[in-house]
Structures are given as structure tokens and as C-alpha cells.
PDB file of C-alpha atoms and ligand atoms in Angstrom:
ATOM      1  CA  UNK A 136      10.351 -89.658  65.656  1.00  0.00           C
ATOM      2  CA  UNK A 137      11.532 -89.218  69.528  1.00  0.00           C
ATOM      3  CA  UNK A 138      11.193 -85.657  70.362  1.00  0.00           C
ATOM      4  CA  UNK A 139       9.552 -84.774  67.168  1.00  0.00           C
ATOM      5  CA  UNK A 140       6.195 -86.432  66.685  1.00  0.00           C
ATOM      6  CA  UNK A 141       4.294 -88.839  69.357  1.00  0.00           C
ATOM      7  CA  UNK A 142       4.245 -92.384  67.785  1.00  0.00           C
ATOM      8  CA  UNK A 143       0.887 -93.878  67.256  1.00  0.00           C
ATOM      9  CA  UNK A 144       1.070 -97.797  67.220  1.00  0.00           C
ATOM     10  CA  UNK A 145      -1.541-100.515  67.371  1.00  0.00           C
ATOM     11  CA  UNK A 146      -1.594-104.253  67.290  1.00  0.00           C
ATOM     12  CA  UNK A 147      -2.978-106.162  64.506  1.00  0.00           C
ATOM     13  CA  UNK A 148      -3.310-110.116  63.985  1.00  0.00           C
ATOM     14  CA  UNK A 149      -5.303-110.385  60.585  1.00  0.00           C
ATOM     15  CA  UNK A 150      -4.919-109.241  56.951  1.00  0.00           C
ATOM     16  CA  UNK A 151      -8.022-106.971  56.880  1.00  0.00           C
ATOM     17  CA  UNK A 152      -7.354-105.095  60.164  1.00  0.00           C
ATOM     18  CA  UNK A 153      -3.678-104.502  59.020  1.00  0.00           C
ATOM     19  CA  UNK A 154      -5.165-102.975  55.902  1.00  0.00           C
ATOM     20  CA  UNK A 155      -7.341-100.556  57.666  1.00  0.00           C
ATOM     21  CA  UNK A 156      -4.330 -99.655  59.953  1.00  0.00           C
ATOM     22  CA  UNK A 157      -2.133 -98.878  56.982  1.00  0.00           C
ATOM     23  CA  UNK A 158      -4.746 -96.906  55.232  1.00  0.00           C
ATOM     24  CA  UNK A 159      -5.113 -94.836  58.414  1.00  0.00           C
ATOM     25  CA  UNK A 160      -1.565 -93.924  58.500  1.00  0.00           C
ATOM     26  CA  UNK A 161      -0.416 -95.856  61.691  1.00  0.00           C
ATOM     27  CA  UNK A 162       3.447 -96.036  61.390  1.00  0.00           C
ATOM     28  CA  UNK A 163       4.061 -99.108  63.260  1.00  0.00           C
ATOM     29  CA  UNK A 164       1.908-102.222  63.683  1.00  0.00           C
ATOM     30  CA  UNK A 165       2.557-104.923  66.498  1.00  0.00           C
ATOM     31  CA  UNK A 166       1.727-108.491  65.890  1.00  0.00           C
ATOM     32  CA  UNK A 167       1.674-109.100  69.473  1.00  0.00           C
ATOM     33  CA  UNK A 168       1.275-112.419  71.485  1.00  0.00           C
ATOM     34  CA  UNK A 169      -2.034-110.830  72.852  1.00  0.00           C
ATOM     35  CA  UNK A 170      -3.296-112.530  69.736  1.00  0.00           C
ATOM     36  CA  UNK A 171      -3.594-115.601  72.124  1.00  0.00           C
ATOM     37  CA  UNK A 172      -5.941-113.694  74.514  1.00  0.00           C
ATOM     38  CA  UNK A 173      -7.924-111.534  72.205  1.00  0.00           C
ATOM     39  CA  UNK A 174      -8.300-113.606  69.058  1.00  0.00           C
ATOM     40  CA  UNK A 175      -7.703-117.254  70.307  1.00  0.00           C
ATOM     41  CA  UNK A 176      -9.543-117.456  73.617  1.00  0.00           C
ATOM     42  CA  UNK A 177      -6.811-118.354  75.767  1.00  0.00           C
ATOM     43  CA  UNK A 178      -6.540-116.782  79.364  1.00  0.00           C
ATOM     44  CA  UNK A 179      -2.629-116.003  78.786  1.00  0.00           C
ATOM     45  CA  UNK A 180      -0.217-115.139  76.188  1.00  0.00           C
ATOM     46  CA  UNK A 181       1.806-118.210  77.275  1.00  0.00           C
ATOM     47  CA  UNK A 182      -0.087-120.710  74.869  1.00  0.00           C
ATOM     48  CA  UNK A 183       1.164-118.707  71.828  1.00  0.00           C
ATOM     49  CA  UNK A 184       3.577-120.646  69.620  1.00  0.00           C
ATOM     50  CA  UNK A 185       6.015-119.772  66.879  1.00  0.00           C
ATOM     51  CA  UNK A 186       3.631-121.341  64.423  1.00  0.00           C
ATOM     52  CA  UNK A 187       0.762-118.969  65.525  1.00  0.00           C
ATOM     53  CA  UNK A 188       3.039-115.958  65.360  1.00  0.00           C
ATOM     54  CA  UNK A 189       4.335-116.748  61.826  1.00  0.00           C
ATOM     55  CA  UNK A 190       0.898-117.409  60.659  1.00  0.00           C
ATOM     56  CA  UNK A 191      -0.491-113.905  61.926  1.00  0.00           C
ATOM     57  CA  UNK A 192       2.846-111.935  61.043  1.00  0.00           C
ATOM     58  CA  UNK A 193       2.290-113.181  57.387  1.00  0.00           C
ATOM     59  CA  UNK A 194      -1.467-112.309  57.367  1.00  0.00           C
ATOM     60  CA  UNK A 195      -0.693-108.740  58.614  1.00  0.00           C
ATOM     61  CA  UNK A 196       2.251-108.281  56.177  1.00  0.00           C
ATOM     62  CA  UNK A 197      -0.207-109.210  53.303  1.00  0.00           C
ATOM     63  CA  UNK A 198      -2.464-106.411  54.530  1.00  0.00           C
ATOM     64  CA  UNK A 199      -0.013-103.940  55.244  1.00  0.00           C
ATOM     65  CA  UNK A 200       2.846-103.956  52.805  1.00  0.00           C
ATOM     66  CA  UNK A 201       4.247-100.637  53.683  1.00  0.00           C
ATOM     67  CA  UNK A 202       4.192-100.352  57.243  1.00  0.00           C
ATOM     68  CA  UNK A 203       6.801-101.355  59.836  1.00  0.00           C
ATOM     69  CA  UNK A 204       5.662-104.492  61.494  1.00  0.00           C
ATOM     70  CA  UNK A 205       7.073-105.904  64.813  1.00  0.00           C
ATOM     71  CA  UNK A 206       6.655-109.540  65.363  1.00  0.00           C
ATOM     72  CA  UNK A 207       6.352-110.632  68.897  1.00  0.00           C
ATOM     73  CA  UNK A 208       8.604-113.537  69.998  1.00  0.00           C
ATOM     74  CA  UNK A 209       6.325-115.745  72.090  1.00  0.00           C
ATOM     75  CA  UNK A 210       6.810-117.375  75.531  1.00  0.00           C
ATOM     76  CA  UNK A 211       9.999-119.500  75.755  1.00  0.00           C
ATOM     77  CA  UNK A 212      11.122-118.694  72.075  1.00  0.00           C
ATOM     78  CA  UNK A 213      14.245-116.841  73.378  1.00  0.00           C
ATOM     79  CA  UNK A 214      15.687-118.798  76.113  1.00  0.00           C
ATOM     80  CA  UNK A 215      19.284-118.679  74.592  1.00  0.00           C
ATOM     81  CA  UNK A 216      20.984-116.441  72.145  1.00  0.00           C
ATOM     82  CA  UNK A 217      20.714-118.979  69.469  1.00  0.00           C
ATOM     83  CA  UNK A 218      17.037-119.798  69.725  1.00  0.00           C
ATOM     84  CA  UNK A 219      16.222-116.110  69.746  1.00  0.00           C
ATOM     85  CA  UNK A 220      18.068-115.708  66.586  1.00  0.00           C
ATOM     86  CA  UNK A 221      16.699-118.739  64.788  1.00  0.00           C
ATOM     87  CA  UNK A 222      13.111-117.863  65.929  1.00  0.00           C
ATOM     88  CA  UNK A 223      13.523-114.105  64.975  1.00  0.00           C
ATOM     89  CA  UNK A 224      14.722-115.117  61.627  1.00  0.00           C
ATOM     90  CA  UNK A 225      11.297-117.157  61.174  1.00  0.00           C
ATOM     91  CA  UNK A 226       9.351-114.129  62.138  1.00  0.00           C
ATOM     92  CA  UNK A 227      11.491-111.828  59.529  1.00  0.00           C
ATOM     93  CA  UNK A 228      10.957-114.517  56.825  1.00  0.00           C
ATOM     94  CA  UNK A 229       7.116-114.471  57.499  1.00  0.00           C
ATOM     95  CA  UNK A 230       7.113-110.708  57.174  1.00  0.00           C
ATOM     96  CA  UNK A 231       8.222-108.818  60.167  1.00  0.00           C
ATOM     97  CA  UNK A 232      10.696-105.864  60.014  1.00  0.00           C
ATOM     98  CA  UNK A 233      11.788-106.247  63.705  1.00  0.00           C
ATOM     99  CA  UNK A 234      10.990-108.395  66.700  1.00  0.00           C
ATOM    100  CA  UNK A 235      10.027-107.711  70.244  1.00  0.00           C
ATOM    101  CA  UNK A 236      10.845-109.665  73.479  1.00  0.00           C
ATOM    102  CA  UNK A 237       9.877-109.244  77.092  1.00  0.00           C
ATOM    103  CA  UNK A 238      12.352-108.589  79.949  1.00  0.00           C
ATOM    104  CA  UNK A 239      16.132-107.965  80.469  1.00  0.00           C
ATOM    105  CA  UNK A 240      17.257-110.739  77.934  1.00  0.00           C
ATOM    106  CA  UNK A 241      20.361-108.837  77.441  1.00  0.00           C
ATOM    107  CA  UNK A 242      22.601-111.541  75.776  1.00  0.00           C
ATOM    108  CA  UNK A 243      19.705-112.365  73.416  1.00  0.00           C
ATOM    109  CA  UNK A 244      19.080-108.773  72.331  1.00  0.00           C
ATOM    110  CA  UNK A 245      22.816-108.207  71.835  1.00  0.00           C
ATOM    111  CA  UNK A 246      23.107-111.412  69.777  1.00  0.00           C
ATOM    112  CA  UNK A 247      20.157-110.324  67.682  1.00  0.00           C
ATOM    113  CA  UNK A 248      21.518-106.873  67.076  1.00  0.00           C
ATOM    114  CA  UNK A 249      24.994-108.244  66.231  1.00  0.00           C
ATOM    115  CA  UNK A 250      23.243-110.427  63.619  1.00  0.00           C
ATOM    116  CA  UNK A 251      21.359-107.500  62.039  1.00  0.00           C
ATOM    117  CA  UNK A 252      18.014-108.202  63.759  1.00  0.00           C
ATOM    118  CA  UNK A 253      16.132-104.915  64.763  1.00  0.00           C
ATOM    119  CA  UNK A 254      14.907-105.432  68.345  1.00  0.00           C
ATOM    120  CA  UNK A 255      12.095-103.935  70.452  1.00  0.00           C
ATOM    121  CA  UNK A 256      12.291-104.328  74.286  1.00  0.00           C
ATOM    122  CA  UNK A 257       9.452-104.491  76.671  1.00  0.00           C
ATOM    123  CA  UNK A 258       9.683-103.924  80.403  1.00  0.00           C
ATOM    124  CA  UNK A 259       7.323-102.850  83.236  1.00  0.00           C
ATOM    125  CA  UNK A 260       4.423-105.477  83.100  1.00  0.00           C
ATOM    126  CA  UNK A 261       5.726-108.320  81.081  1.00  0.00           C
ATOM    127  CA  UNK A 262       2.727-110.730  80.668  1.00  0.00           C
ATOM    128  CA  UNK A 263       4.617-113.788  79.633  1.00  0.00           C
ATOM    129  CA  UNK A 264       6.117-114.129  83.101  1.00  0.00           C
ATOM    130  CA  UNK A 265       3.723-112.014  85.348  1.00  0.00           C
ATOM    131  CA  UNK A 266       1.677-113.750  88.024  1.00  0.00           C
ATOM    132  CA  UNK A 267      -1.166-111.084  87.437  1.00  0.00           C
ATOM    133  CA  UNK A 268      -2.001-108.188  85.424  1.00  0.00           C
ATOM    134  CA  UNK A 269      -1.650-105.523  88.147  1.00  0.00           C
ATOM    135  CA  UNK A 270       0.460-102.301  87.754  1.00  0.00           C
ATOM    136  CA  UNK A 271       4.053-102.755  88.569  1.00  0.00           C
ATOM    137  CA  UNK A 272       6.837-100.324  89.777  1.00  0.00           C
ATOM    138  CA  UNK A 273       4.971 -98.838  92.599  1.00  0.00           C
ATOM    139  CA  UNK A 274       7.581 -99.571  95.307  1.00  0.00           C
ATOM    140  CA  UNK A 275      11.029 -98.061  95.148  1.00  0.00           C
ATOM    141  CA  UNK A 276      13.049-101.132  94.514  1.00  0.00           C
ATOM    142  CA  UNK A 277      10.707-102.597  91.780  1.00  0.00           C
ATOM    143  CA  UNK A 278      10.760 -98.948  90.141  1.00  0.00           C
ATOM    144  CA  UNK A 279      14.479 -99.092  90.251  1.00  0.00           C
ATOM    145  CA  UNK A 280      14.539-102.616  88.652  1.00  0.00           C
ATOM    146  CA  UNK A 281      12.500-101.341  85.887  1.00  0.00           C
ATOM    147  CA  UNK A 282      14.505 -98.274  85.205  1.00  0.00           C
ATOM    148  CA  UNK A 283      17.711-100.256  85.279  1.00  0.00           C
ATOM    149  CA  UNK A 284      16.226-102.865  82.843  1.00  0.00           C
ATOM    150  CA  UNK A 285      15.064-100.232  80.460  1.00  0.00           C
ATOM    151  CA  UNK A 286      18.625 -98.693  80.615  1.00  0.00           C
ATOM    152  CA  UNK A 287      20.228-102.147  79.940  1.00  0.00           C
ATOM    153  CA  UNK A 288      17.773-102.994  77.065  1.00  0.00           C
ATOM    154  CA  UNK A 289      18.654 -99.717  75.429  1.00  0.00           C
ATOM    155  CA  UNK A 290      22.398-100.259  75.962  1.00  0.00           C
ATOM    156  CA  UNK A 291      22.194-103.648  74.410  1.00  0.00           C
ATOM    157  CA  UNK A 292      20.803-102.155  71.200  1.00  0.00           C
ATOM    158  CA  UNK A 293      17.108-102.344  71.199  1.00  0.00           C
ATOM    159  CA  UNK A 294      15.779 -99.538  68.806  1.00  0.00           C
ATOM    160  CA  UNK A 295      12.424 -99.294  70.700  1.00  0.00           C
ATOM    161  CA  UNK A 296      11.063 -99.907  74.180  1.00  0.00           C
ATOM    162  CA  UNK A 297       7.522-100.781  75.206  1.00  0.00           C
ATOM    163  CA  UNK A 298       6.479 -99.874  78.714  1.00  0.00           C
ATOM    164  CA  UNK A 299       3.583-101.527  80.156  1.00  0.00           C
ATOM    165  CA  UNK A 300       1.400-100.650  83.119  1.00  0.00           C
ATOM    166  CA  UNK A 301       3.706 -98.505  85.147  1.00  0.00           C
ATOM    167  CA  UNK A 302       3.162 -95.432  87.014  1.00  0.00           C
ATOM    168  CA  UNK A 303       3.166 -92.276  84.729  1.00  0.00           C
ATOM    169  CA  UNK A 304       6.151 -90.705  86.604  1.00  0.00           C
ATOM    170  CA  UNK A 305       8.100 -93.935  85.938  1.00  0.00           C
ATOM    171  CA  UNK A 306       7.211 -93.789  82.209  1.00  0.00           C
ATOM    172  CA  UNK A 307       8.336 -90.093  82.190  1.00  0.00           C
ATOM    173  CA  UNK A 308      11.644 -91.056  84.057  1.00  0.00           C
ATOM    174  CA  UNK A 309      12.571 -93.684  81.471  1.00  0.00           C
ATOM    175  CA  UNK A 310      11.434 -91.587  78.485  1.00  0.00           C
ATOM    176  CA  UNK A 311      13.658 -88.653  79.639  1.00  0.00           C
ATOM    177  CA  UNK A 312      16.637 -90.979  80.399  1.00  0.00           C
ATOM    178  CA  UNK A 313      16.851 -93.169  77.496  1.00  0.00           C
ATOM    179  CA  UNK A 314      17.798 -92.222  73.774  1.00  0.00           C
ATOM    180  CA  UNK A 315      15.415 -94.731  72.264  1.00  0.00           C
ATOM    181  CA  UNK A 316      11.730 -94.035  72.034  1.00  0.00           C
ATOM    182  CA  UNK A 317       9.366 -95.442  74.494  1.00  0.00           C
ATOM    183  CA  UNK A 318       5.871 -96.685  73.641  1.00  0.00           C
ATOM    184  CA  UNK A 319       3.670 -96.820  76.356  1.00  0.00           C
ATOM    185  CA  UNK A 320       0.559 -98.886  77.185  1.00  0.00           C
ATOM    186  CA  UNK A 321      -0.761 -97.680  80.670  1.00  0.00           C
ATOM    187  CA  UNK A 322       2.703 -95.942  81.304  1.00  0.00           C
ATOM    188  CA  UNK A 323       1.424 -92.336  81.133  1.00  0.00           C
ATOM    189  CA  UNK A 324       1.277 -89.351  78.673  1.00  0.00           C
ATOM    190  CA  UNK A 325       5.008 -88.647  78.647  1.00  0.00           C
ATOM    191  CA  UNK A 326       6.152 -91.598  76.522  1.00  0.00           C
ATOM    192  CA  UNK A 327       7.316 -90.882  73.119  1.00  0.00           C
ATOM    193  CA  UNK A 328       4.370 -93.044  71.787  1.00  0.00           C
ATOM    194  CA  UNK A 329       1.439 -95.104  72.796  1.00  0.00           C
ATOM    195  CA  UNK A 330       0.171 -98.394  71.843  1.00  0.00           C
ATOM    196  CA  UNK A 331      -3.235-100.130  72.218  1.00  0.00           C
ATOM    197  CA  UNK A 332      -4.439-103.567  71.496  1.00  0.00           C
ATOM    198  CA  UNK A 333      -6.609-102.990  68.374  1.00  0.00           C
ATOM    199  CA  UNK A 334      -9.439-105.202  69.607  1.00  0.00           C
ATOM    200  CA  UNK A 335      -9.603-103.025  72.913  1.00  0.00           C
ATOM    201  CA  UNK A 336      -9.403 -99.779  70.873  1.00  0.00           C
ATOM    202  CA  UNK A 337     -12.341-100.931  68.633  1.00  0.00           C
ATOM    203  CA  UNK A 338     -14.512-102.438  71.230  1.00  0.00           C
ATOM    204  CA  UNK A 339     -14.083-105.962  70.086  1.00  0.00           C
ATOM    205  CA  UNK A 340     -14.384-108.287  73.193  1.00  0.00           C
ATOM    206  CA  UNK A 341     -15.843-108.076  76.614  1.00  0.00           C
ATOM    207  CA  UNK A 342     -12.948-107.062  78.750  1.00  0.00           C
ATOM    208  CA  UNK A 343     -10.855-103.920  78.452  1.00  0.00           C
ATOM    209  CA  UNK A 344      -7.949-102.956  80.694  1.00  0.00           C
ATOM    210  CA  UNK A 345      -8.485 -99.684  82.798  1.00  0.00           C
ATOM    211  CA  UNK A 346      -5.775 -97.930  80.887  1.00  0.00           C
ATOM    212  CA  UNK A 347      -7.194 -98.638  77.466  1.00  0.00           C
ATOM    213  CA  UNK A 348      -9.625 -96.684  75.448  1.00  0.00           C
ATOM    214  CA  UNK A 349     -12.386 -97.900  73.153  1.00  0.00           C
ATOM    215  CA  UNK A 350     -12.557 -95.548  69.992  1.00  0.00           C
ATOM    216  CA  UNK A 351     -15.467 -97.521  68.743  1.00  0.00           C
ATOM    217  CA  UNK A 352     -17.992-100.363  69.797  1.00  0.00           C
ATOM    218  CA  UNK A 353     -17.366-102.564  66.775  1.00  0.00           C
ATOM    219  CA  UNK A 354     -18.644-105.786  68.934  1.00  0.00           C
ATOM    220  CA  UNK A 355     -22.049-104.119  69.103  1.00  0.00           C
ATOM    221  CA  UNK A 356     -22.164-103.450  65.459  1.00  0.00           C
ATOM    222  CA  UNK A 357     -21.406-107.007  64.656  1.00  0.00           C
ATOM    223  CA  UNK A 358     -23.971-108.301  67.026  1.00  0.00           C
ATOM    224  CA  UNK A 359     -26.684-106.130  65.501  1.00  0.00           C
ATOM    225  CA  UNK A 360     -25.743-106.792  61.948  1.00  0.00           C
ATOM    226  CA  UNK A 361     -25.965-110.557  62.735  1.00  0.00           C
ATOM    227  CA  UNK A 362     -29.169-110.366  64.414  1.00  0.00           C
ATOM    228  CA  UNK A 363     -30.625-108.411  61.547  1.00  0.00           C
ATOM    229  CA  UNK A 364     -29.251-111.076  59.169  1.00  0.00           C
ATOM    230  CA  UNK A 365     -30.869-113.950  61.207  1.00  0.00           C
ATOM    231  CA  UNK A 366     -34.179-112.165  61.505  1.00  0.00           C
ATOM    232  CA  UNK A 367     -34.341-111.693  57.769  1.00  0.00           C
ATOM    233  CA  UNK A 368     -33.563-115.385  57.123  1.00  0.00           C
ATOM    234  CA  UNK A 369     -36.053-116.470  59.659  1.00  0.00           C
ATOM    235  CA  UNK A 370     -38.771-114.321  58.106  1.00  0.00           C
ATOM    236  CA  UNK A 371     -37.798-115.211  54.526  1.00  0.00           C
ATOM    237  CA  UNK A 372     -36.883-111.614  53.828  1.00  0.00           C
ATOM    238  CA  UNK A 373     -33.249-112.470  52.660  1.00  0.00           C
ATOM    239  CA  UNK A 374     -32.443-113.330  50.097  1.00  0.00           C
TER     240      UNK A 374
HETATM  241  O1  LIG B 296       1.467-108.556  72.750  1.00  0.00           O
HETATM  242  C1  LIG B 296       1.312-107.462  72.660  1.00  0.00           C
HETATM  243  O2  LIG B 296       0.120-107.062  72.120  1.00  0.00           O
HETATM  244  C2  LIG B 296       1.884-106.433  73.586  1.00  0.00           C
HETATM  245  C3  LIG B 296       1.275-105.210  73.899  1.00  0.00           C
HETATM  246  C4  LIG B 296       0.313-105.180  74.878  1.00  0.00           C
HETATM  247  C5  LIG B 296       2.379-104.011  73.875  1.00  0.00           C
HETATM  248  O3  LIG B 296       2.981-106.646  73.933  1.00  0.00           O
END
């Protein structure tokens, strides 16, 4: 799709949401480790385990049988080429078509690709190891590090690259200088595609990153519906 049609990607963690995404024609679903923050109430993605990811990948696959699903490898699940491969295989068995990992784990990416695992890279802000969620790549040295990482990840054989929370010009530079498609989240409009955390896009939750966009306020709709149900029970209007 690079150079032809911008790629719309969303995260999903549950079967019903995955079903809606597939019906809407989204070509790629990411079962991200953001599940830990937006669905499980943790303050970091680092609490997410392989068990959690297998559970959520399987649920999403049951809802979206025909959509490409990326399974996120959680924190510390790809510390060596061997552990990357065995954990990636567990996500593929659960229903993923490809796996994503954060940062320049070049040996791990090469090992996965050599063993026929399709890999998505992720650079810029990498939440599993970040100290905060601020934009990165503003200083020349950091921008160069991110560009170099992007090129190394692509050269290692990744087929897609997520760019998170970097200046737009950096998103553009990487997009123009790599052959694989870039998917931005807070990385500017020049990326080959865009990804949002589905809870942010649907307005479910109470915090949205500045670069996100709410396309609906589903949280408010849930609250209103539940308040109506409660009132009808209390007033003996229901059933
Ligand atoms: O885990 C995730 O949902 C992600 C996106 C923020 C790209 O990595």
C-alpha cells in the first residue's frame, strides 16, 4: 500500500470491537500492549504478560477472521533471539499474522524473519522502556538515533514500522527514506498510515494523548444508558 493508499490501522483487544473494525474495512488491527493501560487499569504497558497477549490476540482473531492482526510482544518477552521466536510463535498460534516489538532489537528481528515470522518494528517513543510519554527526537542527536534505528529495523527485515510521538519532519524523513511503510501515531501526516488506540478514538476512558482524536464519545453513551437502566430499575419501570 506504500505510495498508493494511506493505511488506517487501529488497536483492538476484544472480540466485539474487532468485529466492528473488520466490518468497517480497517485493513490492519494491532493487539497492542496498550491493553494494559486502556483495558486493564495499569499505569504502564510493562505489566502486560504473554498470557494476557495470547488471550487478547485470540479474542480479536475470533472477531476479525479476515483482517491482518499484529500481536504485540510484551515487555521482556524478546530479550534474546530464542525467546523472541518462542514467544512470537505463541502469538501466531493464538491468531496473529505478525508480531511487533519495540526498539532496535536487530538480532531478534533478523532471527524472527529468518524463521518466517513477519515483524513490525516500532521506534520513536517506545513506551516499554520510556521514562515518560513526552515527544522524542527533538534534538539533533536523538533525531539521528531514531532515523538510524528506523533504517536498521527495515534492513533487518521488518515489513512495517510504527513511529510514535516524534516531530512531523522526522516522520516525513523516515517515511521518504525507508522502503517499508511507516505507520504514525503522533508522527505527522507524511507517514504511510496512521494508527490510533481504539479506546482513544472512540472516547472510552478519561485521558487522551494530545496527538489522538476522538471520533465518538462512547464513554458518555455508556454512562447515560447505565443511568437510565438504573433509574428504571429503581422506579420499577423495568422490567
Ligand atoms: O501497544 C500499542 O497499542 C501500540 C500503539 C500505541 C502503536 O504500540
